[in-house]
Amino acid sequence: MLTTGGIVLTVLSTATATTTSHKHRMVHLIVDRVRVASTVSATELQLMHLLLLLLLLLHRLRMAMVVVVMMSLRSLMMMRLLRLILLEPLLLMLQMLLLLMHWLVLLRMVIEFVLLGVLPIP
């Protein structure tokens, strides 16, 4: 399955393709794979196609990066990518921290009960 991150990386690699025909083949391959294998909405697919066609007109990777950054500010797809890249690991770390704190509180309660004599040591 083609992920949004994979699509963006493929877009950037398409910008550095050597010949125009190779770039056109890459564009059609990406659009077809997105259409078949992904859950990308029609609006996002049109935006992706527009982005790919804009990248075909550019010959330098630096200019392609500028277009990607400009499009990412307005694109839901890029917002999803940023959420996946930045927020998901942060939320996972917060959940792990809460779980660790929960276990530390339970351990503290057990130690206090043992010291108070409420829980006998086996």
Coordinates of C-alpha atoms in Angstrom, one line a residue:
M1 CA 0.0 0.0 0.0
L2 CA 1.3 3.4 -0.9
T3 CA 1.6 5.7 2.1
T4 CA 1.5 9.5 2.0
G5 CA 5.1 9.7 3.0
G6 CA 6.0 7.3 0.2
I7 CA 4.1 9.5 -2.3
V8 CA 6.0 12.6 -1.2
L9 CA 9.4 10.8 -1.4
T10 CA 8.4 9.6 -4.9
V11 CA 7.4 13.1 -5.9
L12 CA 10.8 14.4 -4.8
S13 CA 12.6 11.7 -6.7
T14 CA 10.4 12.4 -9.8
A15 CA 11.7 16.0 -9.7
T16 CA 15.2 14.7 -10.1
A17 CA 14.4 12.3 -13.0
T18 CA 16.7 12.8 -16.0
T19 CA 14.4 12.8 -19.0
T20 CA 10.9 14.3 -19.5
S21 CA 9.5 11.0 -20.7
H22 CA 10.8 9.3 -17.6
K23 CA 9.1 12.0 -15.5
H24 CA 5.8 11.5 -17.3
R25 CA 5.9 7.8 -16.7
M26 CA 6.7 8.3 -13.0
V27 CA 3.7 10.7 -12.8
H28 CA 1.2 8.3 -14.3
L29 CA 2.6 5.4 -12.3
I30 CA 2.2 7.3 -9.0
V31 CA -1.3 8.6 -9.8
D32 CA -2.4 5.1 -10.8
R33 CA -1.0 3.5 -7.7
V34 CA -2.6 6.2 -5.5
R35 CA -5.9 5.7 -7.2
V36 CA -5.8 1.9 -6.8
A37 CA -4.0 1.2 -3.6
S38 CA -4.6 4.2 -1.3
T39 CA -7.4 5.8 0.6
V40 CA -6.5 9.2 -0.8
S41 CA -9.6 11.4 -1.5
A42 CA -10.4 12.8 -4.9
T43 CA -9.3 16.3 -3.9
E44 CA -6.0 15.0 -2.6
L45 CA -5.5 13.0 -5.7
Q46 CA -6.1 16.1 -7.9
L47 CA -3.8 18.1 -5.7
M48 CA -1.1 15.4 -6.0
H49 CA -1.5 15.3 -9.8
L50 CA -1.2 19.1 -9.8
L51 CA 1.9 18.9 -7.6
L52 CA 3.5 16.3 -9.8
L53 CA 2.8 18.3 -13.0
L54 CA 4.3 21.4 -11.4
L55 CA 7.4 19.3 -10.4
L56 CA 7.7 18.1 -14.0
L57 CA 8.2 21.7 -15.1
L58 CA 11.0 22.3 -12.6
H59 CA 14.5 21.0 -13.2
R60 CA 16.2 21.7 -9.9
L61 CA 15.6 19.9 -6.7
R62 CA 15.8 23.1 -4.8
M63 CA 12.9 24.6 -6.7
A64 CA 10.9 21.3 -6.3
M65 CA 11.4 21.6 -2.5
V66 CA 10.0 25.1 -2.6
V67 CA 6.9 23.9 -4.4
V68 CA 6.5 21.0 -2.0
V69 CA 6.8 23.4 1.0
M70 CA 4.4 25.9 -0.5
M71 CA 1.8 23.2 -1.4
S72 CA 2.2 21.6 2.0
L73 CA 0.9 24.6 3.8
R74 CA -2.5 24.3 2.0
S75 CA -2.8 20.6 1.5
L76 CA -4.7 18.2 3.7
M77 CA -2.4 15.4 2.5
M78 CA 0.7 17.2 3.9
M79 CA -1.1 17.9 7.1
R80 CA -1.8 14.2 7.4
L81 CA 1.9 13.5 6.7
L82 CA 3.0 16.1 9.4
R83 CA 0.6 14.5 11.8
L84 CA 2.0 11.1 11.1
I85 CA 5.6 12.3 11.3
L86 CA 5.4 14.6 14.2
L87 CA 2.2 14.0 16.3
E88 CA 1.9 10.2 16.3
P89 CA 5.3 9.5 17.9
L90 CA 4.7 12.3 20.4
L91 CA 1.3 10.9 21.3
L92 CA 2.8 7.4 21.6
M93 CA 5.6 8.7 23.9
L94 CA 3.0 10.5 26.0
Q95 CA 0.9 7.3 26.3
M96 CA 4.1 5.4 27.3
L97 CA 4.9 8.0 29.9
L98 CA 1.4 7.8 31.4
L99 CA 1.7 4.0 31.5
L100 CA 5.1 4.3 33.2
M101 CA 3.7 6.8 35.7
H102 CA 0.8 4.5 36.4
W103 CA 3.1 1.5 37.1
L104 CA 5.3 3.7 39.3
V105 CA 2.3 4.8 41.3
L106 CA 1.2 1.2 41.7
L107 CA 4.7 0.2 42.7
R108 CA 4.8 3.0 45.3
M109 CA 1.5 1.9 46.7
V110 CA 2.7 -1.7 47.1
I111 CA 5.9 -0.5 48.7
E112 CA 4.0 1.7 51.2
F113 CA 1.6 -1.1 52.0
V114 CA 4.5 -3.5 52.6
L115 CA 6.2 -0.9 54.8
L116 CA 3.0 -0.2 56.7
G117 CA 2.5 -4.0 57.2
V118 CA -0.8 -4.0 55.4
L119 CA 0.6 -6.4 52.7
P120 CA 2.7 -9.2 54.2
I121 CA 5.9 -10.1 52.4
P122 CA 5.6 -13.7 51.2

